[in-house]
Amino acid sequence: MRADLNRNHLVPPTGIRNLGILAHVDAGKTTVTERILYLAGAVHRRGEVHEGTTVTDFDPLERDRGITIFAAAVSCLWDGHRINLIDTPGHVDFSDEVERSLRVLDGAVAVFDAVAGVEPQTESVWRQADRYGVPRIAFVNKMDRAGADLDTAVESIRRRLRVVPLVVQLPIGREDGFAGVVDLLRMRALVCEAGRDTVTEGPVPEALADEARRRRRLLEETVAELHPAALEEFCAGPEISTPTLSAALRDLTLRGEAVVVLCGSAYRDRGVEPLLDAVVAYLPAPPDVPPVRDGAGQERPADPAAPFAGLVFKVHAAPTGRLTYLRVYSGTIRRGDVVLDAGARRTERIGRILRVQADRQTETDRATAGDIVAVAGVKAARAGATLCAPGAPLVLEPPVTASPVVSVAVEPRGSGDADRLATALARMADEDPSLSVRTDPETGQTLLSGMGELHLEVAVDRLRRDHRLDVAVGRPRVAYRETVVRGVSGLLYRHVKQDGGAGQFAHVVLDVEPLEHDAGFEFRSTVTGGRVPREYVGAVEAGCRDALAAGPLGGHPVTGLRVTLTDGATHPKDSSEMAFRTAGRLALREALRAAEMALLEPLAEVTVTVPEDAVGGVLGDLAARRGRVTGSAARAGAVVVTATVPLAELFGYATRLRGRTQGRGSFTSRPAGYAQVTGSVPGLTR
């Protein structure tokens, strides 16, 4: 089934599979991707993460750290199908890369560690895929590890992800003796012998025959409970036929009602060929997913003859020029075509169209519905932009960008490098929307904000390496917020201004009340009798939103409140939308100063894995960091502790943990929302 990718194969939309590889750090995503490319003939040598020779982790920052940082797109052919694959990061700091990738993918392979099962970041990316309705299959990797157990991993999938797992394979051998799998659909053994690239098919080993029949029957029973056609055949005969069972598995996968589970060891080349076959058999082609539509209800089918529409999901400043990564949802684009950036209302010209193999590209003359390609020549479109035919405009929903939670001050050490630093930061924020750059109004410092400490470390390393800037970096600071604990009612504010020309007059009365802090901001009006015209009500709301940018406690964004406009008055000549917007902003600022406010800080859910003899010291350290332990469990000679810890207390925690455990401890974290600050926080001005 290996194929030569050097030719520019044209594949219809029904033969395309756009999928992502999702998982926690170190579950084996990149190794799975590497083996897929090797088996499909896209590369002729296996790359290894520990050697720094993988295709998708091509950036020096990734190879130095041994983790995936940037989502990398690759393409290969398997059994007549084009597989466009994105290897996504597994670290929580780079979850925005996962978000943007999932927005344009039709399916995904979720990779699980056979020892650890569902890990924290796996759960996070699984929920991200839920938001976009992306069908998934599961691959339980590292079956050759000591302590690997398929049933335990599957139970964690069932319990933590709340899905119905449909296990279609039985492992042959355990741990070091893992040799292959039994395919429960076709009741055959698929064995990969050491030193061979291909799978040997044979009968089910006699020692596993009874267990394989039992598991096949269990699979049939579970599928029959969920699928009408399978239930009908199950009731009518002794078993469900393989074609019916396979079709039912595909239907359940596409509808998101169940998850097909396979197993293997990517590092040892075992179980990857059946995984590729499952990708083709169960995950959707572009025509299998609903047509994309905009807010006005316009649809675009996955039809090469329809008007062109595509979504930009990644921008990369390559040495050869700016590359814009694009998912083509409908129509066809060719070199030289003029397209419309619908959101910005400007046209762009397609210079070149490139099929991407991580950091290598192959030029092609066109891209059609279902393709994922990079285009050169597009100068200004950002991630989330819709490119479409100028005569058939529409704006597709962009991916959600999370708000940064950590900031550092960056300053050039060279007196003449300020402009170069500003240009470099702007370019990096263009490539990565989860980075933001602003100037502190009090200190004048340039603040770089991101999703975590590692995210900012990588950004600073890029400034030094890619842009050759010597910069000084301040201590990381988290993004605090402010919220209302007890509100005010009947706050009257009159905005009157007369300076010779047309005056400004606006009279508003506001009630402010608290909401759950994660509820954001709500605005409503109970004004009757036309005392405040409708167009001015919208201006008051806009002014209130302006006031949310800086609260009274420390200038942090304000969240968790409802504002009600209860009364007001206008002037026949001097009232305007501008006057009421100003009144809304100043009135809410005054109301917040009068209300009882509280400071909110970001939390992280931390999972710490430590040796049993170091648990006491680790628990004491978490308590000193204002952490709240939520659970612990024994796992393979170690203890896994989960806790909720203020994000501000995690700076430098990795170094402290290594010291307390003689290098044997590790931890992962993920965002856990915001909570009210209790007690004093060192270094925080309130």
mmCIF file of N, CA, C and O in Angstrom, residues 33 102-103 154 178 187 236 242 261 319 345 348 394 400 464 482 502 510 587 641 651-652:
data_model
loop_
_atom_site.group_PDB
_atom_site.id
_atom_site.type_symbol
_atom_site.label_atom_id
_atom_site.label_comp_id
_atom_site.label_asym_id
_atom_site.label_seq_id
_atom_site.Cartn_x
_atom_site.Cartn_y
_atom_site.Cartn_z
ATOM 1 N N THR A 33 2.765 9.755 13.690
ATOM 2 C CA THR A 33 2.794 10.485 12.420
ATOM 3 C C THR A 33 3.959 10.027 11.560
ATOM 4 O O THR A 33 3.818 9.805 10.348
ATOM 5 N N LEU A 102 -8.130 21.962 14.678
ATOM 6 C CA LEU A 102 -9.411 21.254 14.746
ATOM 7 C C LEU A 102 -10.494 21.973 13.964
ATOM 8 O O LEU A 102 -11.424 21.335 13.446
ATOM 9 N N ARG A 103 -10.392 23.291 13.871
ATOM 10 C CA ARG A 103 -11.412 24.056 13.143
ATOM 11 C C ARG A 103 -11.494 23.636 11.680
ATOM 12 O O ARG A 103 -12.558 23.736 11.059
ATOM 13 N N VAL A 154 -8.828 1.451 28.084
ATOM 14 C CA VAL A 154 -10.174 1.599 27.524
ATOM 15 C C VAL A 154 -11.165 2.014 28.610
ATOM 16 O O VAL A 154 -12.047 2.851 28.382
ATOM 17 N N PHE A 178 4.727 -8.016 23.114
ATOM 18 C CA PHE A 178 3.674 -7.562 22.213
ATOM 19 C C PHE A 178 4.140 -7.712 20.765
ATOM 20 O O PHE A 178 5.151 -7.148 20.355
ATOM 21 N N MET A 187 -11.497 -11.512 12.110
ATOM 22 C CA MET A 187 -10.980 -12.653 12.879
ATOM 23 C C MET A 187 -9.696 -13.190 12.257
ATOM 24 O O MET A 187 -9.590 -14.329 11.837
ATOM 25 N N ALA A 236 -31.683 -11.413 13.981
ATOM 26 C CA ALA A 236 -32.140 -12.365 12.968
ATOM 27 C C ALA A 236 -31.224 -13.568 12.824
ATOM 28 O O ALA A 236 -31.656 -14.635 12.368
ATOM 29 N N THR A 242 -19.513 -9.124 8.791
ATOM 30 C CA THR A 242 -18.428 -8.148 8.819
ATOM 31 C C THR A 242 -18.776 -6.869 8.061
ATOM 32 O O THR A 242 -18.523 -5.764 8.568
ATOM 33 N N VAL A 261 -11.706 1.789 18.869
ATOM 34 C CA VAL A 261 -10.434 1.744 19.590
ATOM 35 C C VAL A 261 -9.528 0.676 18.984
ATOM 36 O O VAL A 261 -9.933 -0.483 18.843
ATOM 37 N N PRO A 319 11.477 31.348 5.343
ATOM 38 C CA PRO A 319 12.612 32.090 4.767
ATOM 39 C C PRO A 319 12.356 32.547 3.338
ATOM 40 O O PRO A 319 12.896 33.562 2.905
ATOM 41 N N ARG A 345 -12.528 42.703 3.590
ATOM 42 C CA ARG A 345 -13.049 43.309 2.352
ATOM 43 C C ARG A 345 -11.925 43.827 1.453
ATOM 44 O O ARG A 345 -11.943 44.960 0.986
ATOM 45 N N GLU A 348 -6.892 39.511 -2.620
ATOM 46 C CA GLU A 348 -5.531 38.974 -2.577
ATOM 47 C C GLU A 348 -5.306 38.137 -3.829
ATOM 48 O O GLU A 348 -6.261 37.569 -4.386
ATOM 49 N N LEU A 394 -18.716 35.204 1.480
ATOM 50 C CA LEU A 394 -19.273 34.719 2.735
ATOM 51 C C LEU A 394 -18.166 34.774 3.776
ATOM 52 O O LEU A 394 -16.984 34.819 3.425
ATOM 53 N N VAL A 400 -11.795 29.747 17.795
ATOM 54 C CA VAL A 400 -11.771 30.527 19.034
ATOM 55 C C VAL A 400 -10.322 30.708 19.480
ATOM 56 O O VAL A 400 -9.530 29.765 19.462
ATOM 57 N N ARG A 464 15.296 35.784 19.899
ATOM 58 C CA ARG A 464 16.761 35.747 19.925
ATOM 59 C C ARG A 464 17.333 34.970 18.748
ATOM 60 O O ARG A 464 18.349 35.371 18.165
ATOM 61 N N GLU A 482 -10.893 41.316 37.587
ATOM 62 C CA GLU A 482 -11.670 41.857 38.701
ATOM 63 C C GLU A 482 -13.140 41.521 38.491
ATOM 64 O O GLU A 482 -13.606 41.412 37.350
ATOM 65 N N ALA A 502 -21.575 72.091 18.827
ATOM 66 C CA ALA A 502 -22.641 71.190 19.255
ATOM 67 C C ALA A 502 -22.265 70.570 20.593
ATOM 68 O O ALA A 502 -21.133 70.111 20.790
ATOM 69 N N LEU A 510 -27.990 53.439 36.120
ATOM 70 C CA LEU A 510 -27.547 52.048 35.987
ATOM 71 C C LEU A 510 -27.718 51.282 37.291
ATOM 72 O O LEU A 510 -27.540 51.833 38.382
ATOM 73 N N ALA A 587 -20.160 56.202 33.605
ATOM 74 C CA ALA A 587 -21.101 55.773 34.642
ATOM 75 C C ALA A 587 -20.693 54.427 35.222
ATOM 76 O O ALA A 587 -20.728 54.217 36.447
ATOM 77 N N VAL A 641 -0.785 12.685 41.981
ATOM 78 C CA VAL A 641 -1.513 13.654 42.802
ATOM 79 C C VAL A 641 -2.117 14.706 41.881
ATOM 80 O O VAL A 641 -1.426 15.247 41.007
ATOM 81 N N PHE A 651 5.288 29.231 38.619
ATOM 82 C CA PHE A 651 6.521 29.644 37.969
ATOM 83 C C PHE A 651 7.710 29.003 38.692
ATOM 84 O O PHE A 651 7.865 29.109 39.900
ATOM 85 N N GLY A 652 8.533 28.307 37.923
ATOM 86 C CA GLY A 652 9.696 27.641 38.501
ATOM 87 C C GLY A 652 9.385 26.329 39.195
ATOM 88 O O GLY A 652 10.278 25.735 39.812
#
